[in-house]
Amino acid sequence: MNTNVIEKFNGEINSVKINNSNIFSSIEYILDNMEYNFDISINDIKFTTDLVNSVTCMVEDYSLPIEEVEDGFDYAIHRANGSIANLKFDDIYVFENVPSLELIAQNIENNKYILEKSNMPKISFSKLKEKSRLER
C-alpha cells in the first residue's frame, strides 16, 4: 500500500483554528445544537476555544469516540431545559476527569462568555404533529 496526505485539514470556527476534520465537524454540531436549543448566537472566541480544547482532550488524550462525546453534549444540552445557565457536565460519565468542562460551566455561570440572544427565528425541520383523536 502506498499512501500520501495531499493536503492537511485546516478549518476555523469563530476564528479558532482546528486542524482535525472530525473535531471540526463535532464542534460545529455541538455549537449548532446549543444555538438552536438555547436560542443564542455563539460567536465568542474564548467559549469556542475552551470547547475545542475540551473536545480535543477527550478525543485525542482520553481516546473517547467522537460519537460518545457528542452524545454526552446532547444529553447535557437536553437536560439544561432551554437555558445555557443550566448546562452542567459534572455527573455525565463520559465527561469524568475533564477539568476544562468544569471551567466552561463555571465561566457560563459567571458570565465570562459573550453568548447573545439569537434574533433568528427558530426553524423546525420536523413535520407538524397532527392532533390525536382525543384532542379533536
mmCIF file with all atom_site columns, C-alpha atoms in Angstrom:
data_model
loop_
_atom_site.group_PDB
_atom_site.id
_atom_site.type_symbol
_atom_site.label_atom_id
_atom_site.label_alt_id
_atom_site.label_comp_id
_atom_site.label_asym_id
_atom_site.label_entity_id
_atom_site.label_seq_id
_atom_site.pdbx_PDB_ins_code
_atom_site.Cartn_x
_atom_site.Cartn_y
_atom_site.Cartn_z
_atom_site.occupancy
_atom_site.B_iso_or_equiv
_atom_site.pdbx_formal_charge
_atom_site.auth_seq_id
_atom_site.auth_comp_id
_atom_site.auth_asym_id
_atom_site.auth_atom_id
_atom_site.pdbx_PDB_model_num
ATOM 1   C CA . MET A 1 1   ? 0.000   0.000  0.000  1.00 0.00 ? 1   MET A CA 1
ATOM 2   C CA . ASN A 1 2   ? 1.215   3.455  -0.845 1.00 0.00 ? 2   ASN A CA 1
ATOM 3   C CA . THR A 1 3   ? -0.417  6.376  0.989  1.00 0.00 ? 3   THR A CA 1
ATOM 4   C CA . ASN A 1 4   ? 0.163   10.083 0.839  1.00 0.00 ? 4   ASN A CA 1
ATOM 5   C CA . VAL A 1 5   ? -1.517  13.004 2.582  1.00 0.00 ? 5   VAL A CA 1
ATOM 6   C CA . ILE A 1 6   ? -2.129  15.550 -0.157 1.00 0.00 ? 6   ILE A CA 1
ATOM 7   C CA . GLU A 1 7   ? -3.495  18.322 1.981  1.00 0.00 ? 7   GLU A CA 1
ATOM 8   C CA . LYS A 1 8   ? -3.818  18.641 5.733  1.00 0.00 ? 8   LYS A CA 1
ATOM 9   C CA . PHE A 1 9   ? -7.202  19.758 7.072  1.00 0.00 ? 9   PHE A CA 1
ATOM 10  C CA . ASN A 1 10  ? -7.443  23.310 8.377  1.00 0.00 ? 10  ASN A CA 1
ATOM 11  C CA . GLY A 1 11  ? -10.694 24.883 9.472  1.00 0.00 ? 11  GLY A CA 1
ATOM 12  C CA . GLU A 1 12  ? -11.932 27.753 11.598 1.00 0.00 ? 12  GLU A CA 1
ATOM 13  C CA . ILE A 1 13  ? -14.971 28.246 13.782 1.00 0.00 ? 13  ILE A CA 1
ATOM 14  C CA . ASN A 1 14  ? -15.377 31.690 15.360 1.00 0.00 ? 14  ASN A CA 1
ATOM 15  C CA . SER A 1 15  ? -11.743 32.449 14.408 1.00 0.00 ? 15  SER A CA 1
ATOM 16  C CA . VAL A 1 16  ? -10.498 29.361 16.293 1.00 0.00 ? 16  VAL A CA 1
ATOM 17  C CA . LYS A 1 17  ? -8.274  27.183 14.118 1.00 0.00 ? 17  LYS A CA 1
ATOM 18  C CA . ILE A 1 18  ? -9.000  23.443 14.083 1.00 0.00 ? 18  ILE A CA 1
ATOM 19  C CA . ASN A 1 19  ? -6.752  21.009 12.208 1.00 0.00 ? 19  ASN A CA 1
ATOM 20  C CA . ASN A 1 20  ? -8.773  17.814 12.685 1.00 0.00 ? 20  ASN A CA 1
ATOM 21  C CA . SER A 1 21  ? -11.796 17.376 10.412 1.00 0.00 ? 21  SER A CA 1
ATOM 22  C CA . ASN A 1 22  ? -13.637 15.101 12.875 1.00 0.00 ? 22  ASN A CA 1
ATOM 23  C CA . ILE A 1 23  ? -13.212 17.555 15.737 1.00 0.00 ? 23  ILE A CA 1
ATOM 24  C CA . PHE A 1 24  ? -14.226 20.426 13.435 1.00 0.00 ? 24  PHE A CA 1
ATOM 25  C CA . SER A 1 25  ? -17.449 18.619 12.489 1.00 0.00 ? 25  SER A CA 1
ATOM 26  C CA . SER A 1 26  ? -18.134 17.721 16.109 1.00 0.00 ? 26  SER A CA 1
ATOM 27  C CA . ILE A 1 27  ? -17.648 21.301 17.348 1.00 0.00 ? 27  ILE A CA 1
ATOM 28  C CA . GLU A 1 28  ? -19.875 22.582 14.555 1.00 0.00 ? 28  GLU A CA 1
ATOM 29  C CA . TYR A 1 29  ? -22.552 20.040 15.539 1.00 0.00 ? 29  TYR A CA 1
ATOM 30  C CA . ILE A 1 30  ? -22.336 20.878 19.269 1.00 0.00 ? 30  ILE A CA 1
ATOM 31  C CA . LEU A 1 31  ? -22.465 24.651 18.657 1.00 0.00 ? 31  LEU A CA 1
ATOM 32  C CA . ASP A 1 32  ? -25.420 24.287 16.255 1.00 0.00 ? 32  ASP A CA 1
ATOM 33  C CA . ASN A 1 33  ? -27.210 22.197 18.871 1.00 0.00 ? 33  ASN A CA 1
ATOM 34  C CA . MET A 1 34  ? -26.520 24.791 21.587 1.00 0.00 ? 34  MET A CA 1
ATOM 35  C CA . GLU A 1 35  ? -27.577 27.713 19.402 1.00 0.00 ? 35  GLU A CA 1
ATOM 36  C CA . TYR A 1 36  ? -30.834 26.005 18.494 1.00 0.00 ? 36  TYR A CA 1
ATOM 37  C CA . ASN A 1 37  ? -31.763 24.677 21.945 1.00 0.00 ? 37  ASN A CA 1
ATOM 38  C CA . PHE A 1 38  ? -30.698 27.749 23.933 1.00 0.00 ? 38  PHE A CA 1
ATOM 39  C CA . ASP A 1 39  ? -31.842 30.278 21.297 1.00 0.00 ? 39  ASP A CA 1
ATOM 40  C CA . ILE A 1 40  ? -28.471 32.026 21.369 1.00 0.00 ? 40  ILE A CA 1
ATOM 41  C CA . SER A 1 41  ? -25.798 33.039 18.899 1.00 0.00 ? 41  SER A CA 1
ATOM 42  C CA . ILE A 1 42  ? -22.352 31.734 19.814 1.00 0.00 ? 42  ILE A CA 1
ATOM 43  C CA . ASN A 1 43  ? -19.522 33.810 18.361 1.00 0.00 ? 43  ASN A CA 1
ATOM 44  C CA . ASP A 1 44  ? -17.383 34.078 21.499 1.00 0.00 ? 44  ASP A CA 1
ATOM 45  C CA . ILE A 1 45  ? -13.765 33.118 20.740 1.00 0.00 ? 45  ILE A CA 1
ATOM 46  C CA . LYS A 1 46  ? -12.978 32.154 24.356 1.00 0.00 ? 46  LYS A CA 1
ATOM 47  C CA . PHE A 1 47  ? -16.017 29.855 24.590 1.00 0.00 ? 47  PHE A CA 1
ATOM 48  C CA . THR A 1 48  ? -15.183 28.255 21.249 1.00 0.00 ? 48  THR A CA 1
ATOM 49  C CA . THR A 1 49  ? -11.516 27.843 22.249 1.00 0.00 ? 49  THR A CA 1
ATOM 50  C CA . ASP A 1 50  ? -12.481 26.212 25.552 1.00 0.00 ? 50  ASP A CA 1
ATOM 51  C CA . LEU A 1 51  ? -14.922 23.887 23.781 1.00 0.00 ? 51  LEU A CA 1
ATOM 52  C CA . VAL A 1 52  ? -12.356 22.928 21.114 1.00 0.00 ? 52  VAL A CA 1
ATOM 53  C CA . ASN A 1 53  ? -9.733  22.256 23.795 1.00 0.00 ? 53  ASN A CA 1
ATOM 54  C CA . SER A 1 54  ? -12.172 20.117 25.798 1.00 0.00 ? 54  SER A CA 1
ATOM 55  C CA . VAL A 1 55  ? -13.337 18.031 22.848 1.00 0.00 ? 55  VAL A CA 1
ATOM 56  C CA . THR A 1 56  ? -9.762  17.647 21.570 1.00 0.00 ? 56  THR A CA 1
ATOM 57  C CA . CYS A 1 57  ? -8.644  16.479 25.023 1.00 0.00 ? 57  CYS A CA 1
ATOM 58  C CA . MET A 1 58  ? -11.449 13.913 25.242 1.00 0.00 ? 58  MET A CA 1
ATOM 59  C CA . VAL A 1 59  ? -10.851 12.549 21.737 1.00 0.00 ? 59  VAL A CA 1
ATOM 60  C CA . GLU A 1 60  ? -7.067  12.692 21.470 1.00 0.00 ? 60  GLU A CA 1
ATOM 61  C CA . ASP A 1 61  ? -5.863  12.376 25.092 1.00 0.00 ? 61  ASP A CA 1
ATOM 62  C CA . TYR A 1 62  ? -8.599  10.162 26.575 1.00 0.00 ? 62  TYR A CA 1
ATOM 63  C CA . SER A 1 63  ? -9.326  8.243  23.332 1.00 0.00 ? 63  SER A CA 1
ATOM 64  C CA . LEU A 1 64  ? -13.081 8.702  23.626 1.00 0.00 ? 64  LEU A CA 1
ATOM 65  C CA . PRO A 1 65  ? -15.060 8.025  20.450 1.00 0.00 ? 65  PRO A CA 1
ATOM 66  C CA . ILE A 1 66  ? -16.329 11.277 18.977 1.00 0.00 ? 66  ILE A CA 1
ATOM 67  C CA . GLU A 1 67  ? -19.872 9.855  18.940 1.00 0.00 ? 67  GLU A CA 1
ATOM 68  C CA . GLU A 1 68  ? -19.774 9.384  22.733 1.00 0.00 ? 68  GLU A CA 1
ATOM 69  C CA . VAL A 1 69  ? -18.547 12.936 23.199 1.00 0.00 ? 69  VAL A CA 1
ATOM 70  C CA . GLU A 1 70  ? -21.379 14.265 21.020 1.00 0.00 ? 70  GLU A CA 1
ATOM 71  C CA . ASP A 1 71  ? -23.920 12.070 22.844 1.00 0.00 ? 71  ASP A CA 1
ATOM 72  C CA . GLY A 1 72  ? -22.693 13.457 26.167 1.00 0.00 ? 72  GLY A CA 1
ATOM 73  C CA . PHE A 1 73  ? -23.151 17.024 24.940 1.00 0.00 ? 73  PHE A CA 1
ATOM 74  C CA . ASP A 1 74  ? -26.587 16.151 23.511 1.00 0.00 ? 74  ASP A CA 1
ATOM 75  C CA . TYR A 1 75  ? -27.606 14.806 26.915 1.00 0.00 ? 75  TYR A CA 1
ATOM 76  C CA . ALA A 1 76  ? -26.227 17.840 28.787 1.00 0.00 ? 76  ALA A CA 1
ATOM 77  C CA . ILE A 1 77  ? -27.927 20.271 26.380 1.00 0.00 ? 77  ILE A CA 1
ATOM 78  C CA . HIS A 1 78  ? -31.262 18.438 26.584 1.00 0.00 ? 78  HIS A CA 1
ATOM 79  C CA . ARG A 1 79  ? -31.063 18.308 30.379 1.00 0.00 ? 79  ARG A CA 1
ATOM 80  C CA . ALA A 1 80  ? -30.483 22.088 30.588 1.00 0.00 ? 80  ALA A CA 1
ATOM 81  C CA . ASN A 1 81  ? -34.141 22.695 29.635 1.00 0.00 ? 81  ASN A CA 1
ATOM 82  C CA . GLY A 1 82  ? -33.552 25.503 27.152 1.00 0.00 ? 82  GLY A CA 1
ATOM 83  C CA . SER A 1 83  ? -31.210 27.597 29.303 1.00 0.00 ? 83  SER A CA 1
ATOM 84  C CA . ILE A 1 84  ? -27.451 27.609 28.888 1.00 0.00 ? 84  ILE A CA 1
ATOM 85  C CA . ALA A 1 85  ? -27.227 28.725 32.531 1.00 0.00 ? 85  ALA A CA 1
ATOM 86  C CA . ASN A 1 86  ? -28.404 25.206 33.465 1.00 0.00 ? 86  ASN A CA 1
ATOM 87  C CA . LEU A 1 87  ? -25.709 23.469 31.393 1.00 0.00 ? 87  LEU A CA 1
ATOM 88  C CA . LYS A 1 88  ? -23.811 21.051 33.649 1.00 0.00 ? 88  LYS A CA 1
ATOM 89  C CA . PHE A 1 89  ? -21.284 18.336 32.857 1.00 0.00 ? 89  PHE A CA 1
ATOM 90  C CA . ASP A 1 90  ? -20.260 17.134 36.302 1.00 0.00 ? 90  ASP A CA 1
ATOM 91  C CA . ASP A 1 91  ? -22.284 13.925 36.520 1.00 0.00 ? 91  ASP A CA 1
ATOM 92  C CA . ILE A 1 92  ? -22.018 12.679 32.941 1.00 0.00 ? 92  ILE A CA 1
ATOM 93  C CA . TYR A 1 93  ? -19.767 9.618  32.960 1.00 0.00 ? 93  TYR A CA 1
ATOM 94  C CA . VAL A 1 94  ? -18.210 10.376 29.570 1.00 0.00 ? 94  VAL A CA 1
ATOM 95  C CA . PHE A 1 95  ? -17.019 13.714 30.933 1.00 0.00 ? 95  PHE A CA 1
ATOM 96  C CA . GLU A 1 96  ? -15.423 12.471 34.156 1.00 0.00 ? 96  GLU A CA 1
ATOM 97  C CA . ASN A 1 97  ? -11.944 13.876 34.753 1.00 0.00 ? 97  ASN A CA 1
ATOM 98  C CA . VAL A 1 98  ? -12.179 16.575 32.076 1.00 0.00 ? 98  VAL A CA 1
ATOM 99  C CA . PRO A 1 99  ? -11.396 19.725 34.100 1.00 0.00 ? 99  PRO A CA 1
ATOM 100 C CA . SER A 1 100 ? -11.837 22.067 31.143 1.00 0.00 ? 100 SER A CA 1
ATOM 101 C CA . LEU A 1 101 ? -15.554 21.211 31.033 1.00 0.00 ? 101 LEU A CA 1
ATOM 102 C CA . GLU A 1 102 ? -15.975 22.280 34.645 1.00 0.00 ? 102 GLU A CA 1
ATOM 103 C CA . LEU A 1 103 ? -14.214 25.521 33.690 1.00 0.00 ? 103 LEU A CA 1
ATOM 104 C CA . ILE A 1 104 ? -16.729 26.023 30.859 1.00 0.00 ? 104 ILE A CA 1
ATOM 105 C CA . ALA A 1 105 ? -19.633 25.506 33.288 1.00 0.00 ? 105 ALA A CA 1
ATOM 106 C CA . GLN A 1 106 ? -18.089 27.967 35.776 1.00 0.00 ? 106 GLN A CA 1
ATOM 107 C CA . ASN A 1 107 ? -17.452 30.547 33.053 1.00 0.00 ? 107 ASN A CA 1
ATOM 108 C CA . ILE A 1 108 ? -21.071 30.256 31.869 1.00 0.00 ? 108 ILE A CA 1
ATOM 109 C CA . GLU A 1 109 ? -22.289 30.664 35.447 1.00 0.00 ? 109 GLU A CA 1
ATOM 110 C CA . ASN A 1 110 ? -20.044 33.721 35.978 1.00 0.00 ? 110 ASN A CA 1
ATOM 111 C CA . ASN A 1 111 ? -20.949 35.301 32.604 1.00 0.00 ? 111 ASN A CA 1
ATOM 112 C CA . LYS A 1 112 ? -17.364 35.128 31.328 1.00 0.00 ? 112 LYS A CA 1
ATOM 113 C CA . TYR A 1 113 ? -18.528 34.373 27.782 1.00 0.00 ? 113 TYR A CA 1
ATOM 114 C CA . ILE A 1 114 ? -20.468 36.613 25.418 1.00 0.00 ? 114 ILE A CA 1
ATOM 115 C CA . LEU A 1 115 ? -23.426 34.455 24.420 1.00 0.00 ? 115 LEU A CA 1
ATOM 116 C CA . GLU A 1 116 ? -26.042 36.617 22.750 1.00 0.00 ? 116 GLU A CA 1
ATOM 117 C CA . LYS A 1 117 ? -29.724 36.007 22.326 1.00 0.00 ? 117 LYS A CA 1
ATOM 118 C CA . SER A 1 118 ? -30.392 34.969 18.756 1.00 0.00 ? 118 SER A CA 1
ATOM 119 C CA . ASN A 1 119 ? -32.543 37.216 16.591 1.00 0.00 ? 119 ASN A CA 1
ATOM 120 C CA . MET A 1 120 ? -33.121 34.432 14.121 1.00 0.00 ? 120 MET A CA 1
ATOM 121 C CA . PRO A 1 121 ? -36.485 32.681 14.092 1.00 0.00 ? 121 PRO A CA 1
ATOM 122 C CA . LYS A 1 122 ? -36.325 29.054 15.108 1.00 0.00 ? 122 LYS A CA 1
ATOM 123 C CA . ILE A 1 123 ? -36.898 26.718 12.216 1.00 0.00 ? 123 ILE A CA 1
ATOM 124 C CA . SER A 1 124 ? -38.044 23.190 12.820 1.00 0.00 ? 124 SER A CA 1
ATOM 125 C CA . PHE A 1 125 ? -37.407 20.591 10.178 1.00 0.00 ? 125 PHE A CA 1
ATOM 126 C CA . SER A 1 126 ? -39.818 18.093 11.688 1.00 0.00 ? 126 SER A CA 1
ATOM 127 C CA . LYS A 1 127 ? -43.321 17.534 10.406 1.00 0.00 ? 127 LYS A CA 1
ATOM 128 C CA . LEU A 1 128 ? -46.200 19.167 12.193 1.00 0.00 ? 128 LEU A CA 1
ATOM 129 C CA . LYS A 1 129 ? -47.790 16.848 14.701 1.00 0.00 ? 129 LYS A CA 1
ATOM 130 C CA . GLU A 1 130 ? -51.377 16.001 13.934 1.00 0.00 ? 130 GLU A CA 1
ATOM 131 C CA . LYS A 1 131 ? -53.881 16.210 16.745 1.00 0.00 ? 131 LYS A CA 1
ATOM 132 C CA . SER A 1 132 ? -54.719 12.889 18.233 1.00 0.00 ? 132 SER A CA 1
ATOM 133 C CA . ARG A 1 133 ? -58.293 11.633 18.122 1.00 0.00 ? 133 ARG A CA 1
ATOM 134 C CA . LEU A 1 134 ? -58.584 12.505 21.810 1.00 0.00 ? 134 LEU A CA 1
ATOM 135 C CA . GLU A 1 135 ? -57.756 16.185 21.199 1.00 0.00 ? 135 GLU A CA 1
ATOM 136 C CA . ARG A 1 136 ? -60.311 16.768 18.447 1.00 0.00 ? 136 ARG A CA 1
#
